[in-house]
Short mmCIF file of C-alpha atoms in Angstrom, two decimals:
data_model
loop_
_atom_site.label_atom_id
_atom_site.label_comp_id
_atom_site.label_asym_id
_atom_site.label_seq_id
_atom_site.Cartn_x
_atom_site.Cartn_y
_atom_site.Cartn_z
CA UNK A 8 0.00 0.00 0.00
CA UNK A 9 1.09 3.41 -0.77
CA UNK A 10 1.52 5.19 2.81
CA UNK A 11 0.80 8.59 1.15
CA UNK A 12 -2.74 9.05 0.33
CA UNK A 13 -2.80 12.37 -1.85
CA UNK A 14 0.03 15.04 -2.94
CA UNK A 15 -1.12 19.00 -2.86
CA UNK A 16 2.39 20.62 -4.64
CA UNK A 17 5.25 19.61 -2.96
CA UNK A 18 2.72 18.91 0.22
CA UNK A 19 2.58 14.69 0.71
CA UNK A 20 -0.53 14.00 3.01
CA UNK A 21 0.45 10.23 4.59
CA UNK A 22 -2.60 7.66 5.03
CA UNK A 23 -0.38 7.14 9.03
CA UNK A 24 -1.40 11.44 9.34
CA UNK A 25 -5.09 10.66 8.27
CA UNK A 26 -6.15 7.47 10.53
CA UNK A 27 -4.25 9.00 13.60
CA UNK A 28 -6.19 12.31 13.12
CA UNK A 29 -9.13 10.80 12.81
CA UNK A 30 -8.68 8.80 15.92
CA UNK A 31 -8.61 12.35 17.71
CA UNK A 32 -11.47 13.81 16.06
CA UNK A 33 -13.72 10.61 16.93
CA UNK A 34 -12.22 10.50 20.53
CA UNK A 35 -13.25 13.94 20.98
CA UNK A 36 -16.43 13.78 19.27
CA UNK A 37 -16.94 11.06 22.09
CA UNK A 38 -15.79 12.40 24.91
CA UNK A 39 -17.52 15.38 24.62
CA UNK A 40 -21.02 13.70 24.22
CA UNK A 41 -20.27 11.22 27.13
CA UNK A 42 -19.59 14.50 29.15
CA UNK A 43 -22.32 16.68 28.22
CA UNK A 44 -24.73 13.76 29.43
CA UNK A 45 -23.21 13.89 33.07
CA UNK A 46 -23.30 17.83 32.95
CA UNK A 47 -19.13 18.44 32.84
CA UNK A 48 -18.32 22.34 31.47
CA UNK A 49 -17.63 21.84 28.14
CA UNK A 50 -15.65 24.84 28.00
CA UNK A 51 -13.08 23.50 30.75
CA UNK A 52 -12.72 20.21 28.89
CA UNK A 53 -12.44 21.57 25.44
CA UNK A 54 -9.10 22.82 27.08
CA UNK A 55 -8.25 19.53 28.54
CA UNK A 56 -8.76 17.84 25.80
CA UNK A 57 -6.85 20.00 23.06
CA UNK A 58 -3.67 19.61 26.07
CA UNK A 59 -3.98 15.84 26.16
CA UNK A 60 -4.43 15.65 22.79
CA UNK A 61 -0.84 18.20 22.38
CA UNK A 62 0.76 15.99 25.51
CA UNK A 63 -0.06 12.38 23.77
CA UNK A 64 1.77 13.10 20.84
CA UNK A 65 4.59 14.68 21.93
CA UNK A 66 4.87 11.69 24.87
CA UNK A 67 4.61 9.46 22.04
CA UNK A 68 6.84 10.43 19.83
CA UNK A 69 9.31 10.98 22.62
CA UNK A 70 8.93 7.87 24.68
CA UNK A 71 9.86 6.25 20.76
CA UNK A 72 12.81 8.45 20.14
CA UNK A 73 13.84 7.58 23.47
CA UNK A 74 14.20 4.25 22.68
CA UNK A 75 15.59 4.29 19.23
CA UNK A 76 18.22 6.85 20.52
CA UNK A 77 20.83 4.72 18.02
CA UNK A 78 19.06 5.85 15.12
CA UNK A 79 17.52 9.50 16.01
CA UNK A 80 20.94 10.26 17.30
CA UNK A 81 22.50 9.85 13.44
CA UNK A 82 19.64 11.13 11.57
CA UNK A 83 18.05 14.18 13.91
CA UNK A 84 16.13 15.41 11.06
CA UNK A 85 13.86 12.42 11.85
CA UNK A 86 13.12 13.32 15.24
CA UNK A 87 10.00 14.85 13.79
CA UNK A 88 8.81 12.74 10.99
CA UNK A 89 5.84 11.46 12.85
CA UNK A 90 4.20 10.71 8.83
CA UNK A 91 6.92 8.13 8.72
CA UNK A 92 5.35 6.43 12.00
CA UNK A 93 6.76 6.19 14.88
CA UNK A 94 4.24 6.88 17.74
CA UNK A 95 4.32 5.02 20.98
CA UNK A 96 1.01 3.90 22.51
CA UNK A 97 2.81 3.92 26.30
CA UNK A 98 4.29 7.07 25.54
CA UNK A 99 0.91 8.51 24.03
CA UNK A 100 -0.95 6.95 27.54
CA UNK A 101 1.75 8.82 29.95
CA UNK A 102 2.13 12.16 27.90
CA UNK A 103 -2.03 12.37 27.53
CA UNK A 104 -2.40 10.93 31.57
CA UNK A 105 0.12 13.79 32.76
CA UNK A 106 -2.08 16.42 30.73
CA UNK A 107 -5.22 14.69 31.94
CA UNK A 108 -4.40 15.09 35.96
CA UNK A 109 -3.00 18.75 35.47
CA UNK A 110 -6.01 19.69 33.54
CA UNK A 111 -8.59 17.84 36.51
CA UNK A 112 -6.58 19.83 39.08
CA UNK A 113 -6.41 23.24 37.60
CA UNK A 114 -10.04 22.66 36.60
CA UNK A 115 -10.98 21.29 39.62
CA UNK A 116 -12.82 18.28 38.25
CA UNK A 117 -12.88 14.82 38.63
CA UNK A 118 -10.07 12.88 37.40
CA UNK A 119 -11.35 9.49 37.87
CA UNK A 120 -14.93 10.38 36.34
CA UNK A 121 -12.92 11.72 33.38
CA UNK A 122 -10.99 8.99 33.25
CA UNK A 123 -13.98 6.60 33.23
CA UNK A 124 -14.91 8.88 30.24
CA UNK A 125 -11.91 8.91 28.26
CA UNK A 126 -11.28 4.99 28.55
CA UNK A 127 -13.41 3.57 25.64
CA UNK A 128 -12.48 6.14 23.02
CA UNK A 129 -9.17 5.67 23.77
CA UNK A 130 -8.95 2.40 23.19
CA UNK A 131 -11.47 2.89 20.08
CA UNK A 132 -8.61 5.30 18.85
CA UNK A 133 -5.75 3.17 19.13
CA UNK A 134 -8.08 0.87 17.06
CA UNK A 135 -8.43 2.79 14.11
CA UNK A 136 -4.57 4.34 14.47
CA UNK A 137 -3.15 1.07 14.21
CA UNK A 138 -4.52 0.73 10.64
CA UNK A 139 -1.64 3.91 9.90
CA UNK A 140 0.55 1.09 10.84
CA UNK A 141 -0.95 -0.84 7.65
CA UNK A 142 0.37 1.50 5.45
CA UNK A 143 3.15 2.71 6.65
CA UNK A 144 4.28 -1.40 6.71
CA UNK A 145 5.34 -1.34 10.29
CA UNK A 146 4.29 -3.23 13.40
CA UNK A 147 3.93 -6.89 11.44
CA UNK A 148 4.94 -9.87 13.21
CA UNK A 149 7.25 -12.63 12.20
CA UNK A 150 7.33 -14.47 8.93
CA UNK A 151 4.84 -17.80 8.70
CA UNK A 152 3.27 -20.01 6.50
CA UNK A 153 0.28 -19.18 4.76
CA UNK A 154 -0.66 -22.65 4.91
CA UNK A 155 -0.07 -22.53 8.26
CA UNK A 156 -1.63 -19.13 8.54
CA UNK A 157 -4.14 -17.92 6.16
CA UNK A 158 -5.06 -14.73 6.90
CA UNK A 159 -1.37 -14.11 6.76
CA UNK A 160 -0.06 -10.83 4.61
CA UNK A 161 2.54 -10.58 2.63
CA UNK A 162 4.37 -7.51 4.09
CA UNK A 163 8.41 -6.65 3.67
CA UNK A 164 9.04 -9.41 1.37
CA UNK A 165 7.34 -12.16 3.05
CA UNK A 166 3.73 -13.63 4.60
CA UNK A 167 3.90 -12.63 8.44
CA UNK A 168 1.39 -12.27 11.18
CA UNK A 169 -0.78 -8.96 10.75
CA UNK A 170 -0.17 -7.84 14.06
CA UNK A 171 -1.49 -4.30 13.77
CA UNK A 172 -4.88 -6.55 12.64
CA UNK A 173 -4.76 -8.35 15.86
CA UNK A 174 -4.14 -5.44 18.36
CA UNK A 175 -7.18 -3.10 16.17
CA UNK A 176 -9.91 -6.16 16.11
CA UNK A 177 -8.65 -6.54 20.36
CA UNK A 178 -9.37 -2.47 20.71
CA UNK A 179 -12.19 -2.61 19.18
CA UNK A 180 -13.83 -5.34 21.24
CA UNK A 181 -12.66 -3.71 24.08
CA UNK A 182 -14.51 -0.45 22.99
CA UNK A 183 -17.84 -1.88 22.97
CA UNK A 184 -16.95 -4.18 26.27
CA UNK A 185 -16.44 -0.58 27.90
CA UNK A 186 -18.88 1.08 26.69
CA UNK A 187 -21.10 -1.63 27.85
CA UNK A 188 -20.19 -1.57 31.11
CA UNK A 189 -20.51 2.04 31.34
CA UNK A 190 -23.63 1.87 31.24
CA UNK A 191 -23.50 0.20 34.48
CA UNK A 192 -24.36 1.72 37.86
CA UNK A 193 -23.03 -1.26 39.55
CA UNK A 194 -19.61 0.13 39.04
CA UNK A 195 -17.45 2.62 41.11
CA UNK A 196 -15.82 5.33 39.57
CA UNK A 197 -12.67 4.61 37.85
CA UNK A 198 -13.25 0.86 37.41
CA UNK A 199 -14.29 1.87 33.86
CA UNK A 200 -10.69 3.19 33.32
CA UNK A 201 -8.75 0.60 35.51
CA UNK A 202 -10.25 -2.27 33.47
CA UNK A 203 -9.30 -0.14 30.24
CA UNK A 204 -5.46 -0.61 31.52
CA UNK A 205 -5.67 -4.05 32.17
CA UNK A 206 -7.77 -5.42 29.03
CA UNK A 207 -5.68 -3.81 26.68
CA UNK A 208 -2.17 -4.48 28.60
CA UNK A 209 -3.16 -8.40 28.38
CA UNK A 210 -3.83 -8.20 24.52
CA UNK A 211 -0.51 -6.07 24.36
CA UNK A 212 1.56 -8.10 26.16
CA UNK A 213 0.13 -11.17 23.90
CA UNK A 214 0.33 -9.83 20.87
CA UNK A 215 3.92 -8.25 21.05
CA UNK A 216 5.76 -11.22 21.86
CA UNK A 217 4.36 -11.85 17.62
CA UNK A 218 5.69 -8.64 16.63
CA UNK A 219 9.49 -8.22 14.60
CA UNK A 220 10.03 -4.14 15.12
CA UNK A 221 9.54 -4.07 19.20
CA UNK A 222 11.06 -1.51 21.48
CA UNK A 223 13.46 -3.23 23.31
CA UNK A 224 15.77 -2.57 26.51
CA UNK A 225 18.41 -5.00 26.58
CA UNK A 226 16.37 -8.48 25.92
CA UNK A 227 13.28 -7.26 27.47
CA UNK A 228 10.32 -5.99 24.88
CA UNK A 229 9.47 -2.74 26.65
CA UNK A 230 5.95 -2.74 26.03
CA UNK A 231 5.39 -6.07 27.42
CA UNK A 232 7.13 -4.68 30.61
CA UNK A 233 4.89 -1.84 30.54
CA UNK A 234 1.83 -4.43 29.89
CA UNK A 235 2.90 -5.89 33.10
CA UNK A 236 3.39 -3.10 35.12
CA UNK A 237 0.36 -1.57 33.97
CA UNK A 238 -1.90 -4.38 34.71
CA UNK A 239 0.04 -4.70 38.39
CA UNK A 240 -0.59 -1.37 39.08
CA UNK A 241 -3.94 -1.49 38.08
CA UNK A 242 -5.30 -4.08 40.21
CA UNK A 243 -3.73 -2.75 43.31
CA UNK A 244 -5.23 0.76 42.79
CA UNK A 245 -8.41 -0.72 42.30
CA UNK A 246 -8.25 -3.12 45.12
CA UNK A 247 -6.86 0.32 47.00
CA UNK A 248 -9.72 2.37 45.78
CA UNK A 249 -12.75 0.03 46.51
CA UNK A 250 -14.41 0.66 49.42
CA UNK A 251 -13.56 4.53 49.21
CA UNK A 252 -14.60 5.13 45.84
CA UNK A 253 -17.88 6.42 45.16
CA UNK A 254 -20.77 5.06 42.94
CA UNK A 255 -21.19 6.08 39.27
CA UNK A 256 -24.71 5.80 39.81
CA UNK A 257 -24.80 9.38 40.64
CA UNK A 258 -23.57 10.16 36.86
CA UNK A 259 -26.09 7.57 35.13
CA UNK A 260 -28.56 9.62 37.31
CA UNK A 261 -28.04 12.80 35.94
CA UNK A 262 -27.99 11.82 32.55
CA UNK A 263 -31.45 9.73 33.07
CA UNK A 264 -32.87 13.24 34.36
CA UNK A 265 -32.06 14.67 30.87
#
């Protein structure tokens, strides 16, 4: 597939630009109509949101330089190629997170509740941005057999396991599993985004040890570490949070009233 979708001049708009942009827009377009429904100021999270949205590329893009140092370090003109790929998901989760909990505070709003919000279209955006992935030819797994495995595709010379496939169809399902749930009032606040962490850290950690191109540090595959610390820290905030947190209910309330 040709990663750039259409040329204006000597402007090249890339297919990876397109589907991660779009992500955003439909994240957004979420967010904001899961918040009007439990009566957050629009205004106030408009700002938020533009900051995480500024904050998860930029962590991205860093955490992936970071760790491809070797390369960045000869070719610095790179550092900002994001159209040639080159976003990490981690990175993207701790840059938009950090922008996220300043925003709450200087807002003085709820960071769980807006964390319960942002979960599903999160994950619903890292469904549709790893199709960028798809034409940029990056994030495929190792070479098989298409006997073997038939929904194989041929990618950098061979027929290897669609990896970027697996992890979008995994997001997906874990959209509608959250959104679901959200629906629930049986839930405390911030179980919507705890259970975001650990569903998709599981598929992550399962589906990178398929994968050809992953970060590494030494022998380890840094996103499966971060899979696993993720999920650990997960559970224990949640176990942490149980008793204390409050009900949900109140929000499913308020946007029953409506």
């Amino acid at each position: 597939m040709d990663p750039i979708a259409f040329e204006i001049g000597p402007l090249s708009v890339h297919w990876y630009g397109i589907l991660i942009a779009a992500a955003f827009l439909i994240g957004v377009w979420g967010i904001v109509r899961q918040a009007r429904r439990q009566g957050i100021n629009e205004d106030d999270l408009f700002n938020i949101l533009i900051a995480c949205i500024i904050c998860a590329v930029v962590g991205a893009r860093l955490y992936y330089v970071l760790f491809e140092w070797g390369y960045y370090r000869e070719n610095p003109s790179e550092i900002i190629a994001v159209w040639h790929g080159g976003l990490a998901v981690h990175g993207g989760l701790l840059g938009g997170l950090l922008a996220l909990v300043c925003g709450t505070a200087i807002y003085r709003m709820r960071l769980w509740q807006l964390m319960d919000i942002f979960a599903p279209f999160v994950i619903l955006g890292q469904s549709i941005g790893r199709w960028g992935n798809f034409f940029n030819q990056e994030a495929y797994g190792y070479e098989v057999s298409k006997s073997q495995v038939p929904w194989a595709m041929y990618i950098d010379g061979a027929y290897r396991h669609p990896t970027f496939l697996y992890e979008s169809l995994w997001d997906f399902i874990g959209f509608v599993i959250l959104i679901l749930l959200s629906k629930s009032n049986k839930l405390k606040e911030g179980d919507i985004a705890l259970l975001y962490f650990i569903y998709y850290s599981v598929g992550r950690f399962v589906i990178e040890g398929f994968r050809t191109d992953s970060l590494m540090l030494g022998p380890l595959r840094i996103a499966q570490v971060m899979s696993l610390v993720l999920i650990g820290l997960s559970v224990i905030i949640a176990l942490i949070r149980r008793k204390k947190a409050p009900s949900r209910s109140v929000y499913l309330q308020h946007h029953s009233q409506q």
